[in-house]
């Protein structure tokens, strides 16, 4: 490719990342303020979103620096109010993408028993996060940080409405192959329940994880050019990874192999949160039978993950971060996670 053409494409990609980040930060500040949240809550969530956007900007190609995301007139006040993210974006990793943090705030602060009510609110937020270009038929020209799929999982007596545990999750919401792979690796190594990490690492191979059959999962897709959010079936990767889960609607094309990596889908984060919030469910997780007819329980799954998967994943992540000029401290093999002050 000619150098000038490549420079033009790079400039466009960078412009999209910057615009996406800026719109996201401004909108998120509005959401926090409109909710009458306390200064402590605003600071907690805002620091996490800023740090996540700054980190993803830095590992994107072309690179984006924190100062480029914040409009000049508010830059100094942001640095004063939220110094942590400006200081730690190179040395600490985020645990979630910006949209996943937004979803956490929404699900903790809104009435979330009925997923459709939350989806309607998220739909309104997404509409204001998307910068559209009507010349190309309402296609979004930015927002790289908006999740297009949200999953809702629940466990328990869903008919009687008693003792139902539920959790929401979003798809990995950042663009670019490397940033996405980095965020999936961080999730697998440091964020998700090891049962989910195991399932993601199996990449559809047997023995898959088996959930008890009282677990249901529903996903919603947000399309910029349609007027609503739609219920969508899981992809073949999720269906193969999470056996026993009652997906509604069910998987339509179990033989298709989608292009996105294992770990990318909203189902992972949602089922992870469901497991973390419910010890009873956790204790009932098994794998399928292996060729000797044996099933692993949760303790054996964790041991197997640590013994056979963890080291390789750490090495991959170190290489991915190294490729973006982020080096881990030698004395701290476990990545430092960002903590809001
Ligand atoms: Zn999927």
XYZ file of C-alpha atoms and ligand atoms in Angstrom:
342
model
C 0.000 0.000 0.000
C 1.255 3.480 -0.829
C 2.564 5.407 2.158
C 0.169 8.309 1.624
C -2.838 5.956 1.440
C -1.737 4.173 4.625
C -1.256 7.502 6.400
C -4.764 8.525 5.339
C -6.303 5.285 6.687
C -4.328 5.568 9.944
C -5.478 9.161 10.402
C -9.111 8.062 9.929
C -8.735 5.184 12.424
C -7.160 7.511 14.964
C -9.852 10.136 14.463
C -12.514 7.482 15.138
C -10.837 6.310 18.355
C -10.417 9.884 19.604
C -13.998 10.907 18.723
C -15.384 7.685 20.221
C -13.475 8.180 23.476
C -14.404 11.845 23.782
C -18.131 11.223 23.162
C -18.067 8.325 25.625
C -16.405 10.353 28.406
C -18.775 13.327 28.004
C -21.885 11.107 27.861
C -20.782 9.044 30.853
C -20.226 12.221 32.907
C -23.794 13.297 31.974
C -25.223 9.897 33.027
C -23.438 10.043 36.395
C -24.579 13.607 37.058
C -28.173 12.995 35.927
C -28.424 10.104 38.381
C -27.684 12.438 41.322
C -24.814 10.153 42.288
C -22.609 11.150 45.217
C -19.218 12.774 44.453
C -17.544 9.531 45.629
C -19.575 7.379 43.232
C -18.976 9.790 40.331
C -15.237 9.788 41.014
C -15.081 5.978 41.362
C -16.781 5.249 38.027
C -15.254 8.158 36.138
C -11.696 7.154 37.097
C -12.305 3.598 35.906
C -13.796 4.683 32.573
C -11.017 7.225 31.955
C -8.307 4.692 32.790
C -9.884 2.044 30.541
C -10.156 4.471 27.590
C -6.593 5.787 28.123
C -5.168 2.253 28.274
C -7.046 1.082 25.164
C -6.028 4.312 23.365
C -2.385 3.626 24.197
C -2.458 0.016 22.926
C -4.329 1.020 19.757
C -2.663 1.543 16.446
C -2.119 4.415 15.803
C -1.559 5.259 19.457
C -3.773 7.811 21.204
C -2.595 9.641 24.341
C -4.929 10.570 27.248
C -4.745 14.315 26.541
C -6.138 13.733 23.035
C -9.423 12.351 24.400
C -10.284 15.297 26.645
C -11.450 18.612 25.138
C -8.888 21.314 25.874
C -11.199 23.528 27.936
C -11.834 20.771 30.522
C -8.451 19.011 30.384
C -6.856 20.760 33.372
C -9.899 20.261 35.617
C -10.022 16.548 34.658
C -6.332 16.135 35.504
C -6.939 17.771 38.868
C -10.105 15.809 39.691
C -8.967 12.435 38.340
C -5.149 12.289 38.496
C -4.984 8.466 38.852
C -5.936 7.483 35.275
C -3.468 10.012 33.785
C -0.688 8.555 35.950
C -1.480 4.823 35.768
C -2.580 4.098 32.203
C 0.866 2.718 31.287
C 1.604 0.765 34.433
C -1.784 -0.691 35.377
C -4.338 -2.667 33.382
C -8.102 -2.085 33.356
C -10.370 -4.988 34.278
C -13.189 -3.937 31.987
C -13.848 -2.085 28.774
C -15.535 1.332 29.193
C -18.938 -0.010 28.157
C -18.747 -2.869 30.638
C -18.177 -0.277 33.398
C -21.132 1.756 32.125
C -23.282 -1.394 32.138
C -22.189 -2.155 35.708
C -23.214 1.358 36.797
C -26.574 1.116 35.015
C -27.422 -2.325 36.349
C -26.526 -1.309 39.909
C -28.391 1.962 39.820
C -31.506 1.286 37.769
C -34.405 -1.083 38.150
C -32.936 -4.132 36.483
C -35.335 -6.923 37.282
C -36.859 -6.554 33.872
C -34.119 -6.721 31.203
C -36.216 -4.921 28.607
C -36.420 -1.793 30.778
C -32.639 -1.683 31.117
C -32.198 -2.410 27.374
C -34.458 0.544 26.557
C -32.264 2.822 28.686
C -29.096 1.420 27.123
C -30.611 1.863 23.681
C -31.145 5.590 24.390
C -27.535 5.850 25.630
C -26.163 4.033 22.582
C -28.028 6.376 20.244
C -26.248 9.352 21.760
C -22.873 7.560 21.747
C -23.003 6.800 18.041
C -21.822 9.513 15.760
C -23.573 8.719 12.497
C -22.970 9.765 8.953
C -26.254 10.074 7.045
C -24.375 10.103 3.731
C -23.539 6.442 4.249
C -26.975 5.406 5.476
C -26.793 6.008 9.235
C -23.752 3.802 9.655
C -21.812 4.717 12.793
C -18.534 6.481 11.955
C -17.679 6.332 15.665
C -18.243 4.817 18.511
C -15.541 2.237 18.867
C -16.374 1.867 22.570
C -20.071 0.986 22.265
C -21.097 -2.614 22.902
C -23.460 -3.975 20.287
C -24.549 -7.013 22.318
C -25.701 -7.243 25.958
C -26.422 -10.613 27.563
C -28.692 -11.309 30.518
C -28.292 -14.594 32.437
C -30.323 -15.939 35.289
C -30.376 -18.958 37.555
C -33.127 -20.284 39.770
C -36.840 -20.596 39.875
C -37.647 -18.306 36.971
C -41.298 -19.339 36.888
C -41.965 -18.648 40.542
C -39.782 -15.509 40.516
C -38.261 -16.591 43.821
C -34.537 -16.547 44.510
C -33.539 -15.723 40.973
C -29.925 -14.713 40.541
C -29.253 -12.649 37.456
C -26.399 -10.765 35.806
C -25.699 -8.625 32.765
C -22.619 -8.587 30.587
C -21.435 -6.817 27.467
C -19.332 -7.919 24.544
C -15.670 -6.803 24.532
C -16.245 -3.248 23.375
C -13.097 -1.944 21.760
C -11.905 -2.015 18.175
C -8.671 -3.397 16.802
C -7.343 -6.939 16.935
C -4.594 -6.295 19.477
C -6.592 -4.214 22.011
C -9.395 -6.800 21.849
C -7.004 -9.727 22.395
C -5.339 -7.877 25.281
C -8.701 -7.255 26.983
C -9.757 -10.915 26.536
C -6.428 -12.119 27.996
C -6.760 -9.781 30.998
C -10.333 -11.016 31.553
C -9.305 -14.673 31.386
C -6.280 -14.233 33.672
C -7.475 -11.700 36.204
C -11.163 -11.008 36.031
C -13.365 -13.948 35.156
C -14.263 -16.911 37.292
C -11.803 -19.671 36.390
C -14.663 -21.834 35.100
C -15.378 -19.222 32.399
C -11.647 -18.816 31.752
C -11.408 -22.592 31.303
C -14.355 -22.591 28.857
C -12.843 -19.760 26.800
C -9.440 -21.485 26.655
C -10.983 -24.774 25.524
C -12.010 -22.966 22.314
C -14.925 -25.315 21.789
C -12.913 -28.490 22.367
C -14.226 -31.225 24.584
C -14.629 -31.530 27.531
C -16.770 -28.403 27.578
C -18.209 -26.740 30.665
C -21.679 -27.961 31.655
C -24.107 -25.723 33.549
C -27.092 -27.063 35.486
C -30.193 -26.709 33.367
C -31.787 -23.948 35.447
C -29.425 -21.425 33.835
C -30.961 -19.246 31.116
C -29.283 -16.689 28.901
C -30.696 -14.103 26.544
C -28.790 -11.669 24.364
C -29.862 -8.344 22.872
C -28.328 -6.748 19.819
C -28.244 -2.978 19.265
C -28.190 -1.852 15.664
C -27.370 1.720 14.898
C -29.526 1.778 11.774
C -32.623 0.158 13.247
C -35.068 1.617 15.696
C -34.828 -0.991 18.375
C -32.784 -3.665 20.104
C -33.422 -7.273 19.075
C -33.184 -10.574 20.913
C -30.444 -12.610 19.243
C -29.375 -16.270 19.402
C -25.913 -17.153 20.730
C -23.095 -17.854 18.289
C -21.796 -21.396 17.810
C -18.743 -20.563 19.970
C -20.903 -19.733 23.007
C -23.111 -22.742 22.432
C -20.069 -25.059 22.349
C -18.437 -23.409 25.368
C -21.416 -23.274 27.730
C -23.294 -26.558 27.541
C -26.521 -26.895 29.488
C -27.362 -23.170 29.350
C -30.868 -22.575 28.032
C -30.246 -19.931 25.369
C -33.326 -18.081 24.235
C -33.623 -17.815 21.265
C -31.558 -20.968 20.650
C -28.443 -21.118 18.475
C -29.442 -21.091 14.804
C -26.240 -22.187 13.112
C -24.317 -24.565 15.387
C -21.904 -25.480 12.579
C -20.882 -21.929 11.711
C -17.572 -20.706 13.046
C -17.831 -16.971 13.691
C -14.792 -14.826 12.986
C -14.541 -13.249 16.428
C -12.298 -14.851 19.057
C -13.494 -17.012 21.953
C -14.127 -14.717 24.914
C -15.438 -11.844 22.824
C -19.167 -12.395 23.370
C -21.375 -10.764 26.001
C -22.387 -14.222 27.265
C -18.927 -14.670 28.849
C -19.168 -11.611 31.081
C -22.780 -12.248 31.969
C -22.265 -15.915 32.947
C -19.086 -14.941 34.801
C -20.992 -12.441 36.957
C -23.747 -14.986 37.528
C -21.185 -17.542 38.795
C -19.370 -15.017 40.971
C -22.626 -14.017 42.631
C -23.850 -17.526 43.342
C -21.814 -20.153 45.191
C -24.590 -22.725 44.870
C -24.432 -22.505 41.076
C -20.633 -22.599 41.115
C -20.587 -25.795 43.116
C -22.824 -27.455 40.525
C -20.578 -26.743 37.531
C -19.019 -29.767 35.854
C -17.329 -30.591 32.581
C -18.611 -33.044 30.007
C -17.325 -36.588 30.411
C -13.863 -37.141 28.979
C -12.958 -40.296 27.026
C -12.495 -42.196 30.287
C -16.036 -41.164 31.262
C -14.823 -38.800 34.017
C -16.234 -35.349 34.722
C -14.241 -32.583 36.419
C -15.829 -30.562 39.219
C -15.090 -26.886 39.861
C -11.976 -27.570 41.973
C -10.530 -29.865 39.308
C -11.372 -27.338 36.568
C -9.457 -24.632 38.473
C -6.472 -26.907 39.077
C -6.380 -27.941 35.437
C -6.614 -24.301 34.259
C -3.757 -23.215 36.522
C -1.586 -26.160 35.577
C -2.148 -26.312 31.852
C -3.372 -22.938 30.587
C -2.253 -20.087 32.810
C 1.479 -19.889 31.999
C 0.920 -19.861 28.245
C -1.733 -17.151 28.546
C 0.561 -15.013 30.703
C 3.290 -15.329 28.095
C 0.846 -14.382 25.306
C -0.319 -11.353 27.241
C 3.245 -10.274 28.004
C 4.033 -10.478 24.287
C 0.868 -8.623 23.295
C 1.634 -5.830 25.768
C 5.286 -5.829 24.741
C 4.238 -5.342 21.111
C 2.562 -2.108 22.251
C 5.577 -1.007 24.335
C 4.114 -1.911 27.707
C 6.499 -3.961 29.819
C 5.674 -5.758 33.017
C 7.790 -5.125 36.069
C 10.111 -8.088 36.687
C 9.242 -8.246 40.373
C 5.539 -8.293 39.682
C 4.525 -11.089 37.376
C 0.894 -10.559 38.177
C -0.274 -7.474 36.359
C -1.087 -4.483 38.484
C -4.753 -3.683 38.217
C -6.012 -0.131 38.233
C -7.712 0.878 41.475
C -9.603 4.178 41.637
C -8.428 6.388 44.511
Zn -20.933 -15.998 21.215
